[in-house]
Coordinates of C-alpha atoms in Angstrom, one line a residue:
X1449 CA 0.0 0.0 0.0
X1450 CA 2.7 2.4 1.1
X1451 CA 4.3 1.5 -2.4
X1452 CA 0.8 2.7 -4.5
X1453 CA 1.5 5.3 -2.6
X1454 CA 4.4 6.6 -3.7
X1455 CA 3.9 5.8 -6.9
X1456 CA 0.4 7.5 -6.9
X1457 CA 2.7 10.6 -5.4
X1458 CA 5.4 10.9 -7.8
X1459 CA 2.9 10.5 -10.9
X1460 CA 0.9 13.6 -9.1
X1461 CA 3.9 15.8 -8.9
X1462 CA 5.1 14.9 -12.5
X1463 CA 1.9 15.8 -13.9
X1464 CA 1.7 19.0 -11.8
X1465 CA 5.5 20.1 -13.3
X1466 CA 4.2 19.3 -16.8
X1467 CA 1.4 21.4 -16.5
X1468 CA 3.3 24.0 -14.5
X1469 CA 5.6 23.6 -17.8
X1470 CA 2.8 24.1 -20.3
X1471 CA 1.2 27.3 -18.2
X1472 CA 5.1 28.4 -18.5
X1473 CA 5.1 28.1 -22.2
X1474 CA 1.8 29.3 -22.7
X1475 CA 2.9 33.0 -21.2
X1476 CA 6.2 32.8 -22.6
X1477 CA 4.4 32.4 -26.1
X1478 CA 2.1 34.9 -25.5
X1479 CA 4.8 37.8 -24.1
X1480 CA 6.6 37.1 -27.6
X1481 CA 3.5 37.6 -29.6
X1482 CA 2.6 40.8 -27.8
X1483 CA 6.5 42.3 -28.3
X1484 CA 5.2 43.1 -32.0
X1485 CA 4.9 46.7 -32.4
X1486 CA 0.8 48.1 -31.5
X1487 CA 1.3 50.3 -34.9
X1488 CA 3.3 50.1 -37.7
X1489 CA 3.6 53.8 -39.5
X1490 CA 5.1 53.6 -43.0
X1491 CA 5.8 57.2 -44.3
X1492 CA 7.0 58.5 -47.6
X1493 CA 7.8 61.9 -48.8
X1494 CA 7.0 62.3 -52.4
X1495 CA 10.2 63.6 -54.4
X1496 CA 13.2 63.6 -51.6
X1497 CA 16.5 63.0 -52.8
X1498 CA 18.7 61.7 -50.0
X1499 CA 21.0 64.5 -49.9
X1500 CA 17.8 66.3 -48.5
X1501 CA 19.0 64.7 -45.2
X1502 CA 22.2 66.0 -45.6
X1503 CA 22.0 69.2 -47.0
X1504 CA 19.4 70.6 -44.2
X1505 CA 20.6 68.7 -41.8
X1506 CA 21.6 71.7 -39.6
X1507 CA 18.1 73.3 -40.2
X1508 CA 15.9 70.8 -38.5
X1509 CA 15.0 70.3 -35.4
X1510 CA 16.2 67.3 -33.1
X1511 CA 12.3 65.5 -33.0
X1512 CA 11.4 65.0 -36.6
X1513 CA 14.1 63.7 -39.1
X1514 CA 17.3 64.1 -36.7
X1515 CA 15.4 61.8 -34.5
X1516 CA 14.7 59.2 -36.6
X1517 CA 18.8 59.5 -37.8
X1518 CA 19.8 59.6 -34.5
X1519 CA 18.1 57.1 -32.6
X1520 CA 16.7 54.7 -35.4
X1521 CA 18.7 52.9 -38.4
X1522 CA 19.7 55.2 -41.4
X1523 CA 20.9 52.8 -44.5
X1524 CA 22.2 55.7 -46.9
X1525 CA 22.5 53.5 -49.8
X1526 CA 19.2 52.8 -50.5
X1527 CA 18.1 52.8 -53.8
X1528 CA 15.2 52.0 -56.2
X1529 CA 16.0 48.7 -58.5
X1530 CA 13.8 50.1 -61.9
X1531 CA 12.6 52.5 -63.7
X1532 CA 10.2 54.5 -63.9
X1533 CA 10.8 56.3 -60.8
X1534 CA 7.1 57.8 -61.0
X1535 CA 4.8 57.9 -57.6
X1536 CA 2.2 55.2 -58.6
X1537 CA 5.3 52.6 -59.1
X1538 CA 7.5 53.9 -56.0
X1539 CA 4.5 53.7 -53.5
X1540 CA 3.6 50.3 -54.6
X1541 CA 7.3 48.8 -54.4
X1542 CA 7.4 50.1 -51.4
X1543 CA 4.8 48.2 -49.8
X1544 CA 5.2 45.4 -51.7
X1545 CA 8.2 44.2 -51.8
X1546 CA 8.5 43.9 -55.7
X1547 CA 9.2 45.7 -59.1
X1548 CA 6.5 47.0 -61.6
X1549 CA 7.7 43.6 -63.3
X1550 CA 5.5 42.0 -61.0
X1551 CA 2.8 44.3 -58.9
X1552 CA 1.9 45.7 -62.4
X1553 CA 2.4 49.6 -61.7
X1554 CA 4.5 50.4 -64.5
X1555 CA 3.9 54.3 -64.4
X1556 CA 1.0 56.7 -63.0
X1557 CA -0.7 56.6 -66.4
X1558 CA 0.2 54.2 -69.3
X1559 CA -1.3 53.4 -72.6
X1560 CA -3.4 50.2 -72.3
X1561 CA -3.0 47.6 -75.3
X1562 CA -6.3 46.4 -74.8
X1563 CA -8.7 49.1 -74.1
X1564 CA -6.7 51.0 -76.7
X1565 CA -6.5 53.9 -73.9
X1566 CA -4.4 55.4 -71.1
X1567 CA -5.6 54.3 -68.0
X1568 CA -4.7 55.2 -64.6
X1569 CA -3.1 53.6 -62.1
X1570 CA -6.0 53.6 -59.2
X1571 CA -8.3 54.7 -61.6
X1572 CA -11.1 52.5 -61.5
X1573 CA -14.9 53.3 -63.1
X1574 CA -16.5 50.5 -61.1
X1575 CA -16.5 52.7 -58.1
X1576 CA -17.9 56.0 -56.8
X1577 CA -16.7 59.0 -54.7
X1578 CA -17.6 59.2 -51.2
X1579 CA -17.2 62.8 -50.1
X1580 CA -17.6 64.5 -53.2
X1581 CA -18.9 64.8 -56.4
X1582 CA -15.9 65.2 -58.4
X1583 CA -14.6 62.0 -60.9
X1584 CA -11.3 62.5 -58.6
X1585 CA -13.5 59.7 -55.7
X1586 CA -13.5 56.8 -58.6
X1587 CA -10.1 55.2 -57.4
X1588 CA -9.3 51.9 -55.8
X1589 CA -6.1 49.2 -55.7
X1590 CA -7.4 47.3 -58.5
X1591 CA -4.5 47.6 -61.0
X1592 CA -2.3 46.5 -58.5
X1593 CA -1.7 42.9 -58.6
X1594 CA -0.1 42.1 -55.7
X1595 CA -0.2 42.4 -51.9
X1596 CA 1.3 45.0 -49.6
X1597 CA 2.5 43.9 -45.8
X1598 CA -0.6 45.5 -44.6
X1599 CA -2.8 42.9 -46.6
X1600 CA -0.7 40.4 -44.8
X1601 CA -1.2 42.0 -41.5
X1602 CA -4.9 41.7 -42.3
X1603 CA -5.0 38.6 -43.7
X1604 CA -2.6 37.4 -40.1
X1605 CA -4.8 39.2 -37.4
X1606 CA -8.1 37.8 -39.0
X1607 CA -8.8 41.3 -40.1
X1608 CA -8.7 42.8 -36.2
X1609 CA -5.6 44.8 -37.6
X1610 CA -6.6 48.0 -39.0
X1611 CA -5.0 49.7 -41.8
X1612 CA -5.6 53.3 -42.8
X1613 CA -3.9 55.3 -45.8
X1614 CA -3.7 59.1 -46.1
X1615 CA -1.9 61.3 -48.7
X1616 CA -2.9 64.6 -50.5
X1617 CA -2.8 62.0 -53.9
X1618 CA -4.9 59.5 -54.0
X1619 CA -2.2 57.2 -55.1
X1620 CA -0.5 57.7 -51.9
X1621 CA -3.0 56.8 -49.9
X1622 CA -4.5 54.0 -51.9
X1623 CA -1.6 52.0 -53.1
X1624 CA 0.6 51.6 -49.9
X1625 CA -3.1 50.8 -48.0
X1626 CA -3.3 48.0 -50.2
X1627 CA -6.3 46.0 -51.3
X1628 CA -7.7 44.8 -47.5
X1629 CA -7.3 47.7 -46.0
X1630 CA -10.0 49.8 -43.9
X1631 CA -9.6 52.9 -45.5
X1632 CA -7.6 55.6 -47.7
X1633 CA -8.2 59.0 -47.8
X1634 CA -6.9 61.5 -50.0
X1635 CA -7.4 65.6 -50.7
X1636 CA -9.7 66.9 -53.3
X1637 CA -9.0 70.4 -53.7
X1638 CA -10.2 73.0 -56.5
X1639 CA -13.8 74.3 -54.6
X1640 CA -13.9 71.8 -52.4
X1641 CA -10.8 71.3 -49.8
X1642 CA -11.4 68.5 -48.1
X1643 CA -10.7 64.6 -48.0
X1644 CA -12.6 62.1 -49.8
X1645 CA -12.6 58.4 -50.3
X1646 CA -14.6 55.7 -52.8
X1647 CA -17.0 53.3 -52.1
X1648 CA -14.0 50.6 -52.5
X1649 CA -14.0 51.5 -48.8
X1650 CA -17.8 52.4 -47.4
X1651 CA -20.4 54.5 -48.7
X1652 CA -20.1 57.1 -45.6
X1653 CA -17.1 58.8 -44.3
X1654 CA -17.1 58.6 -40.6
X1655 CA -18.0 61.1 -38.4
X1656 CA -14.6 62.4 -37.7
X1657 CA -13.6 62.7 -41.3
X1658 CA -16.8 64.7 -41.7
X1659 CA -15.9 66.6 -38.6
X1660 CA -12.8 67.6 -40.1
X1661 CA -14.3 68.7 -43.3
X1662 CA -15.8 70.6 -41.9
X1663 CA -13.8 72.5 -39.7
X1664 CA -12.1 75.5 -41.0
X1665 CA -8.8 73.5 -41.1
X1666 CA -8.5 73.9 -44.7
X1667 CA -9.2 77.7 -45.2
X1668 CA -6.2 77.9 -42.5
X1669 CA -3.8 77.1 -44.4
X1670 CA -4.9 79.9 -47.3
X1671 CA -2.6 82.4 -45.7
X1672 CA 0.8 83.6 -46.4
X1673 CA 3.6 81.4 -47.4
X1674 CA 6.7 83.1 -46.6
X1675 CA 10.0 81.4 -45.1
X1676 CA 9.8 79.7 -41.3
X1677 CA 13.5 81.4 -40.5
X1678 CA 15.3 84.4 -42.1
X1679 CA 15.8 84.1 -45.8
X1680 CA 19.2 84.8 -45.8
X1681 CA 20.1 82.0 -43.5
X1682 CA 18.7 79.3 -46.1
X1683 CA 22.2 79.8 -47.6
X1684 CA 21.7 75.7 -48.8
X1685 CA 19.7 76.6 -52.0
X1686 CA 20.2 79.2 -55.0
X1687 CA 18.9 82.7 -54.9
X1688 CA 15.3 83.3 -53.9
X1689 CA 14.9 84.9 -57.7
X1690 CA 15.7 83.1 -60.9
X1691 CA 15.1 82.0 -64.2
X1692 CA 15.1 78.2 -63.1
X1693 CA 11.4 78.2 -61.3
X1694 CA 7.8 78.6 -62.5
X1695 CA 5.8 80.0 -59.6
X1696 CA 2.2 80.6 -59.6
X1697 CA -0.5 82.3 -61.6
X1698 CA -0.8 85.9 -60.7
X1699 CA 2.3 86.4 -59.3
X1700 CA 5.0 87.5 -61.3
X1701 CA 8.1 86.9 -59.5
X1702 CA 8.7 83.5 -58.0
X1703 CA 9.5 84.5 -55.0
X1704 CA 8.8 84.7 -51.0
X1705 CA 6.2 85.7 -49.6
X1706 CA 3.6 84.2 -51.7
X1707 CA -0.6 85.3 -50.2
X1708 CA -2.0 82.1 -51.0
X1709 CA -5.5 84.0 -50.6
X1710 CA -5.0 86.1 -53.1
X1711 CA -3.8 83.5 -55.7
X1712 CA -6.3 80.6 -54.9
X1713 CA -8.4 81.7 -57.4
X1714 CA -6.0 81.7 -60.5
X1715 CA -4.3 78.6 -59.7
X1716 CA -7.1 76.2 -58.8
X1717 CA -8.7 77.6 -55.5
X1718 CA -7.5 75.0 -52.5
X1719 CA -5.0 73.0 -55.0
X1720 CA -3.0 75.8 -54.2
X1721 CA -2.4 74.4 -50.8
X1722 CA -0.9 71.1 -52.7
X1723 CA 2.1 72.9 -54.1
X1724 CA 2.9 74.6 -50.5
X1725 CA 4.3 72.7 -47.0
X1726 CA 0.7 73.5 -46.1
X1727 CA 0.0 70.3 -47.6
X1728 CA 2.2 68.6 -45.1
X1729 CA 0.4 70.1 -42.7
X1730 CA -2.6 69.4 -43.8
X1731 CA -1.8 65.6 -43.8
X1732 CA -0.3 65.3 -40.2
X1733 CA -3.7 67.6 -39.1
X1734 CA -5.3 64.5 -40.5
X1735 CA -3.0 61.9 -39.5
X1736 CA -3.1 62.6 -36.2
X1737 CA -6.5 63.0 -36.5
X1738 CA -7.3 59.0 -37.9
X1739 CA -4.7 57.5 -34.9
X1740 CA -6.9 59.2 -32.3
X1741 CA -10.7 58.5 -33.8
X1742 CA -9.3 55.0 -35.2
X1743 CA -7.9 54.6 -31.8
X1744 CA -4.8 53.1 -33.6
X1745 CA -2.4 50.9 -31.7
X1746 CA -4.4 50.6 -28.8
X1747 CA -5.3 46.5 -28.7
X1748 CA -2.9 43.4 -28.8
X1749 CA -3.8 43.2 -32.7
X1750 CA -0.7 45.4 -35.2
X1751 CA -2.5 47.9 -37.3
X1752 CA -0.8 49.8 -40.2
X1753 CA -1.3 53.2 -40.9
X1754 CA 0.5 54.6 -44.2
X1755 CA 1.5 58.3 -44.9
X1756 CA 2.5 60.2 -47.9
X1757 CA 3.5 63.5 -47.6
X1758 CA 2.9 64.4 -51.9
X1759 CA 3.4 68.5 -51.4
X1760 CA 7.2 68.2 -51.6
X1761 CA 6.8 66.6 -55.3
X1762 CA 4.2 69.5 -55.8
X1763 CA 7.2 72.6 -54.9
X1764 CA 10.0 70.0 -56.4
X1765 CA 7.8 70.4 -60.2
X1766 CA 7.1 73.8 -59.8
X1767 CA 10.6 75.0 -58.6
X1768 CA 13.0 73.1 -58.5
X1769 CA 15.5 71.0 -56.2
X1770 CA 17.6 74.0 -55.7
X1771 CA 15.2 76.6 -54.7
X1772 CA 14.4 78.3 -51.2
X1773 CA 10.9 76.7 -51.8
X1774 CA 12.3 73.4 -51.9
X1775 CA 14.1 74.4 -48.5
X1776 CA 11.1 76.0 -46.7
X1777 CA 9.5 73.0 -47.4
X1778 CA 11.9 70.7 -45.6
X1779 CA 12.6 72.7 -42.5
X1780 CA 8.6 72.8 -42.3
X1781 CA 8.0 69.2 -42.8
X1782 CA 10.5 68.7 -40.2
X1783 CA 7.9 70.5 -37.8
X1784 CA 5.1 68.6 -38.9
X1785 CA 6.7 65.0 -38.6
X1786 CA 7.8 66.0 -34.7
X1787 CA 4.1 66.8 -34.7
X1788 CA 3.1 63.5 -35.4
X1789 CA 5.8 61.4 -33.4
X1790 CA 4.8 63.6 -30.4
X1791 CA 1.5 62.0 -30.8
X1792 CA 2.2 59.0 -31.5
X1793 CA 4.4 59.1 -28.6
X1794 CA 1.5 60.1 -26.5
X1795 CA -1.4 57.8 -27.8
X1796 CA 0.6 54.6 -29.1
X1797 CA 3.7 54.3 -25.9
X1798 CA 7.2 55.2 -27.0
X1799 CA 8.2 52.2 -28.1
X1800 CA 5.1 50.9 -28.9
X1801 CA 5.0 51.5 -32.4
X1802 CA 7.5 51.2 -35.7
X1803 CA 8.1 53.4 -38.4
X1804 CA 10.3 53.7 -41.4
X1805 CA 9.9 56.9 -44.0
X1806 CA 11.4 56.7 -47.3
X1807 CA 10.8 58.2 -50.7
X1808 CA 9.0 57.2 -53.8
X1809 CA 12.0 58.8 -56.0
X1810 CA 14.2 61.7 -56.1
X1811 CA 14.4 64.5 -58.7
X1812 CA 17.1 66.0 -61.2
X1813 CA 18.6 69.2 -61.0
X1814 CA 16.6 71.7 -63.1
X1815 CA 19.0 71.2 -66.7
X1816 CA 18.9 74.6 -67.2
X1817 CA 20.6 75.7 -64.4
X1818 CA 23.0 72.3 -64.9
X1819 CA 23.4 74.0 -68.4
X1820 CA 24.5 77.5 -66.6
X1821 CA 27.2 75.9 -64.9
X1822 CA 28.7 73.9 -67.4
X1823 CA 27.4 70.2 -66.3
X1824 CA 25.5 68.2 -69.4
X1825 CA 22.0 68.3 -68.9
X1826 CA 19.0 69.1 -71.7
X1827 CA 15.7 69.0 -72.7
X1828 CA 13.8 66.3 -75.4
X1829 CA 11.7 66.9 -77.5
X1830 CA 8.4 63.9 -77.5
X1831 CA 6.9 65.7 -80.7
X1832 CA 10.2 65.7 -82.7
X1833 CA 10.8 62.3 -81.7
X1834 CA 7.7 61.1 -83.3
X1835 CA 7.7 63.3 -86.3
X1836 CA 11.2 61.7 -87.0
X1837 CA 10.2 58.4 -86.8
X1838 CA 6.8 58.4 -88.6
X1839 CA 9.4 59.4 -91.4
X1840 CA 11.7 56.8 -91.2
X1841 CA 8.9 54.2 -90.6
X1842 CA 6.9 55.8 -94.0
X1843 CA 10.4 55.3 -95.7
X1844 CA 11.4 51.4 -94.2
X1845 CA 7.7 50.1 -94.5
X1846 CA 5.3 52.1 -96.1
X1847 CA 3.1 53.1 -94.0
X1848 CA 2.5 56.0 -91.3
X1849 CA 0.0 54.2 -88.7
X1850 CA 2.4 51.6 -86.7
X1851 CA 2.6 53.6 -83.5
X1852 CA -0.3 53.3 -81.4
X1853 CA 1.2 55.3 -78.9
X1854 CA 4.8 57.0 -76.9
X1855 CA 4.4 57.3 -73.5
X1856 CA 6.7 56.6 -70.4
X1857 CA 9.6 56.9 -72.7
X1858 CA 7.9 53.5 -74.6
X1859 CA 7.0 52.9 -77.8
X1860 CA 3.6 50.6 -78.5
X1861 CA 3.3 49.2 -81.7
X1862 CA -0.1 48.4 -83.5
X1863 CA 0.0 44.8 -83.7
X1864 CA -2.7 44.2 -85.8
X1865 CA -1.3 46.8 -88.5
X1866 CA 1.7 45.1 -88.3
X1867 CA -0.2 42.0 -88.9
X1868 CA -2.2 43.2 -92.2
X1869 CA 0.9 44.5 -94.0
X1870 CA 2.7 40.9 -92.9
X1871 CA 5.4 43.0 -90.9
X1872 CA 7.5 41.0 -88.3
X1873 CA 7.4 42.3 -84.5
X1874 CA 11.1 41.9 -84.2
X1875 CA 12.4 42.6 -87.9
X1876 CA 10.1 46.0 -87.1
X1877 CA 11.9 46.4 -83.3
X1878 CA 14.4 45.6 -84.3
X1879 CA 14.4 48.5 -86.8
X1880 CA 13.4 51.2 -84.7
X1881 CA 15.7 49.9 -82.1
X1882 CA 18.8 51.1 -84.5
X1883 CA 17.2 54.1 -85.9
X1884 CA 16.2 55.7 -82.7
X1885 CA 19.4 55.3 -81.3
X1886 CA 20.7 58.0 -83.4
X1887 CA 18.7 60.3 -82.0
X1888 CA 20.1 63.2 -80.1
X1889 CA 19.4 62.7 -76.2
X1890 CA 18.7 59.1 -76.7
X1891 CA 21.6 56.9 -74.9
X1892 CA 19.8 53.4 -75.2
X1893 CA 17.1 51.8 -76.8
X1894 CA 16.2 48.2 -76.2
X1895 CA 13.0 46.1 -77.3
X1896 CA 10.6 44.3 -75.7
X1897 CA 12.1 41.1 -77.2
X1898 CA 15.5 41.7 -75.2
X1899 CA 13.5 42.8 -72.1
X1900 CA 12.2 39.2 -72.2
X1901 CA 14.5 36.7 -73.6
X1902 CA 17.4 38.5 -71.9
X1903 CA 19.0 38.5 -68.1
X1904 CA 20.2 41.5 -66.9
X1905 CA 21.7 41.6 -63.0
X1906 CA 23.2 45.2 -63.1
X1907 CA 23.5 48.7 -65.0
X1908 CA 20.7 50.2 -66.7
X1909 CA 19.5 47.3 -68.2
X1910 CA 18.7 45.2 -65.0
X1911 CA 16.6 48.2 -64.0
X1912 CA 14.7 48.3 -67.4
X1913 CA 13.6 44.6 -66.9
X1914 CA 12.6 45.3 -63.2
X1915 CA 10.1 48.0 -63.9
X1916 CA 9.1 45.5 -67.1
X1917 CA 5.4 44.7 -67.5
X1918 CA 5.1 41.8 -70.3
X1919 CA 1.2 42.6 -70.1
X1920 CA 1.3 46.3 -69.9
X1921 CA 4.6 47.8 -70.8
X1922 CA 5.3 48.8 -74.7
X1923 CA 7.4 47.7 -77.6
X1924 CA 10.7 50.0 -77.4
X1925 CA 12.0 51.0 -74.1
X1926 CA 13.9 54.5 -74.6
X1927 CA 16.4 55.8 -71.8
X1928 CA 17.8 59.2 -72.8
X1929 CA 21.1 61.0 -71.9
X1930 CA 21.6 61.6 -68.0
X1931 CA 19.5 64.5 -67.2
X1932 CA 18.2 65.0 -69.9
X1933 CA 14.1 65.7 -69.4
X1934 CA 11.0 65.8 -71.4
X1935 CA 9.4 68.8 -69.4
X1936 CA 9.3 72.5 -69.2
X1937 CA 12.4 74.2 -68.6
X1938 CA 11.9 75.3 -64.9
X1939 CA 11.2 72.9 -62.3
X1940 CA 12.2 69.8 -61.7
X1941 CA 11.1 65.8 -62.5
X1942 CA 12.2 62.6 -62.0
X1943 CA 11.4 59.1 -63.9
X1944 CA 15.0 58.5 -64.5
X1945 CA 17.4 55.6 -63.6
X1946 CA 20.0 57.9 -62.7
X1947 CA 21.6 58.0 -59.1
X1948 CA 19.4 61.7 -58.7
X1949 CA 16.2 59.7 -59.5
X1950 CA 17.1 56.5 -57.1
X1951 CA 19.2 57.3 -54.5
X1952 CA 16.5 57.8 -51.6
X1953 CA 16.4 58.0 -47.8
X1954 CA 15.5 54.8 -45.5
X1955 CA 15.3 55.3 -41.5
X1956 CA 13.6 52.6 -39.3
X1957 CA 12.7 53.4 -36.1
X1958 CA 11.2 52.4 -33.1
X1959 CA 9.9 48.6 -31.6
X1960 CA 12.4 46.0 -32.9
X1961 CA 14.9 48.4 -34.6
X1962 CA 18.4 48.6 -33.5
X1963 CA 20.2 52.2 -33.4
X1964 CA 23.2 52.6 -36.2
X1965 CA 23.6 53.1 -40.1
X1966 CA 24.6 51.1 -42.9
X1967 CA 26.6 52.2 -46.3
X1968 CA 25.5 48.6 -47.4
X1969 CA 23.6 49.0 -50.7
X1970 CA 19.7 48.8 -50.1
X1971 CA 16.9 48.4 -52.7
X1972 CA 13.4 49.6 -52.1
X1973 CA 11.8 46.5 -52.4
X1974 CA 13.4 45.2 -49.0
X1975 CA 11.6 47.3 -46.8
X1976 CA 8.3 45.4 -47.0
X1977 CA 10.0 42.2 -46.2
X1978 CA 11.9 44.1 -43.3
X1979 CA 8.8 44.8 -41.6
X1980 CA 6.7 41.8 -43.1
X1981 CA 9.5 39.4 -40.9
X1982 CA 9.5 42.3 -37.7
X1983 CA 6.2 41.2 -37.4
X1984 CA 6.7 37.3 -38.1
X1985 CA 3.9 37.1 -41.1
X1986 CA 4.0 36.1 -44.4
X1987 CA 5.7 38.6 -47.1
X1988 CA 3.4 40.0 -49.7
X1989 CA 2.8 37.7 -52.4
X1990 CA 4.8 39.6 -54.8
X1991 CA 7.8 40.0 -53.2
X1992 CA 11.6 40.0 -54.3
X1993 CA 13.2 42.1 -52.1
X1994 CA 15.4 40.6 -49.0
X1995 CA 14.9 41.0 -45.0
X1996 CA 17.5 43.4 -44.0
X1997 CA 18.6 41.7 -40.9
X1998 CA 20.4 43.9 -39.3
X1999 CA 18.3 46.6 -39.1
X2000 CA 16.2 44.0 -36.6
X2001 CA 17.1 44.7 -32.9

């Protein structure tokens, strides 16, 4: 008996460990799962070159950019891996972890060999606004073919993880957002100033969007734009007055202080506020807004909330990298991002949250001012191109109707054309291919033929294929001289394969990010995997871009 007993004693005392054991692995397990971040914040500024980091650097303050420097992880090689380096493709590599080769954004607009049409890229007819009237609403995902990480972190939290996008564009809001997500909501200006959304998302806008709507937060901002410091200490950019910028309507000079009141009405009434840091402003007002009333980051479940900041592409086209604008604009955007870490300090926990802002390309030099200090630069001319090779195409095959369309530096053929007169696609590539590239500006041509049968793993060429579309991109790929631009002769652009065009900032910061800074060359298309594997769920289904360990605390 005393025997049973033992027995009975030692079995009760193993079982009680083991289940002592399992309790022990049940809280370890869930302490792990509740280290991922409450909110995940992916911002990108439309059109910043990475030397914008470096060249204010002593202007800003030590919360907005300087913090995220200083006390996240700066890689300062980072680059895009194809061209075109337009908005529509950059904010959907971004999130997705792939080229247009694969998520299908090859450009903002592009001509579409089916519909016989240019389409845009969240354009989409099947929808309606919500918010206004305007045709500006009818925009969803749907051209994208791919997922973002915030579809993941949807698909992984059984949909309890909200995602919200905002932008001024409504490609910055709706591409990043990704095809799940809760909402994206973007600024529709002209008579209306406010933010709008499509029935992709819901058929109301909440009571808080409404709210700010209408509060007089947009007619703010219609005041006078003149610099944040003393002009004469922005001693980073050219003079204030030049022939290199265009300025706006009504205005003569393009220069400080601009009375945004008095010009609404010739340049679009609250579109005005676009091309301003007002539109920064504007956003983070907004921003801050949806973490509050969305009550972001405040279960066990991630959420995602995506911001573009579009106005710095907005002053970059209008005048220019090297301009006092384009400074203003920086130190000011500086304010508005300390802004929004404050709150999300605040409502989220420091250290509660991750964030990484990046670019969706960079911009050239205006190559008019390039030109005035002796560094190659010009401009091309689309029309001449096409006059000249109607000519030659007239001459080689008889016939003046084998371009459907140019667009995106491509060339679409019309296949069926081709097919009536018994033309081969490649003997007819092929022969464009060598006349074009006598062109002045032109540097390379290459057809769609090489862009398939062809592997490329570095130089211009590996870039081409990246941001090639079988499906959607054209027939002839053009890449002209370095910047060298199809544009007006003030301002700047961007499209380009060139470092000025890819060469972008990328800061982590925040839950799971160590401090430090890499000169290891990054591509774009590894952030989504970064933060996709931060948060242990699956990468988007596109992706093709590589975890960057050691940003990963």
């Amino acid at each position: 008996m005393r025997f049973l007993s033992i027995i009975f004693l030692t079995l009760f005392l193993f079982n009680c460990k083991a289940q002592n054991n399992v309790i022990q692995s049940k809280k370890q397990e869930t302490v792990i799962l509740n280290a991922n971040p409450k909110l995940v914040v992916g911002i990108v500024v439309d059109q910043m070159r990475y030397d914008y980091l470096t060249r204010f650097y002593n202007k800003y303050g030590n919360g907005g950019f300087k913090r995220l420097i200083n006390d996240g992880f700066n890689c300062k090689n980072n680059h895009y891996n194809y061209v075109p380096t337009f908005t529509g493709p950059g904010h959907a590599s971004i999130f997705t972890g792939t080229t247009p080769k694969n998520h299908g954004i090859i450009a903002n607009y592009w001509y579409d060999k089916f519909s016989k049409e240019t389409v845009y890229c969240a354009g989409d007819s099947s929808v309606l606004a919500v918010g206004s009237d305007s045709e500006s609403g009818r925009m969803s995902p749907h051209r994208m073919k791919t997922t973002t990480f915030a579809d993941e972190n949807r698909l992984f939290t059984q949909m309890r993880g909200k995602t919200i996008g905002i932008s001024i564009k409504d490609r910055g809001a709706i591409l990043p957002a990704g095809h799940s997500a809760n909402a994206a909501y973007w600024f529709s200006g002209r008579d209306e100033g406010r933010f709008i959304t499509s029935t992709y998302y819901m058929n109301n806008l909440p009571k808080w969007v409404e709210d700010f709507n209408t509060s007089t937060t947009a007619e703010s901002y219609l005041r006078e734009w003149n610099t944040l410091y003393d002009i004469n200490t922005y001693t980073e950019s050219g003079s204030d007055l030049n022939s290199f910028e265009g300025g706006f309507k009504g205005k003569e000079n393009a220069t400080f202080p601009y009375d945004l009141a008095a010009l609404k009405d010739k340049n679009k009434g609250f579109d005005i506020i676009k091309a301003t840091p007002f539109g920064n402003s504007i956003v983070a007002d907004f921003a801050i807004q949806a973490i509050t009333a969305e009550q972001l980051g405040q279960d066990n479940f991630t959420d995602v909330l995506t911001v573009s900041f579009s106005s710095p592409d907005y002053v970059g086209h209008n005048f220019g990298v090297n301009s006092k604008e384009i400074e203003d604009t920086y130190i000011r955007l500086d304010k508005d991002l300390e802004r929004l870490f404050k709150v999300l300090d605040a409502q989220v926990g420091i250290g509660e949250y991750t964030l990484f802002l990046t670019a969706d390309h960079g911009a050239v030099e205006v190559p008019a001012y390039l030109q005035s200090v002796n560094i190659p630069a010009g401009y091309f001319d689309k029309d001449e191109l096409k006059k000249q090779l109607n000519a030659f195409l007239v001459n080689e095959f008889f016939a003046s109707d084998l371009i459907e369309s140019i667009s995106n530096d491509q060339i679409f053929l019309n296949k069926s054309r081709l097919k009536e007169l018994k033309l081969d696609l490649n003997d007819v590539q092929y022969a464009i291919v060598n006349e074009v590239i006598n062109y002045k500006h032109i540097d390379k041509v290459y057809s769609s033929q090489t862009m398939q049968n062809a592997t490329f793993t570095a130089g211009i060429e590996a870039l081409l294929q990246n941001g090639y579309h079988q499906k959607r991109s054209g027939d002839i790929i053009i890449v002209k001289d370095p910047a060298v631009i199809s544009y007006s002769k003030t301002g700047s652009t961007h499209g380009s394969g060139s470092t000025f065009d890819t060469h972008v900032p990328l800061l982590f910061y925040g839950n799971g990010i160590k401090k430090g800074s890499t000169l290891t060359k990054t591509k774009i298309t590894d952030i989504a995997p970064t933060i996709s594997a931060l948060l242990g769920i699956s990468f988007p289904n596109g992706t093709t871009g590589n975890v960057l360990g050691f940003v990963i605390d």
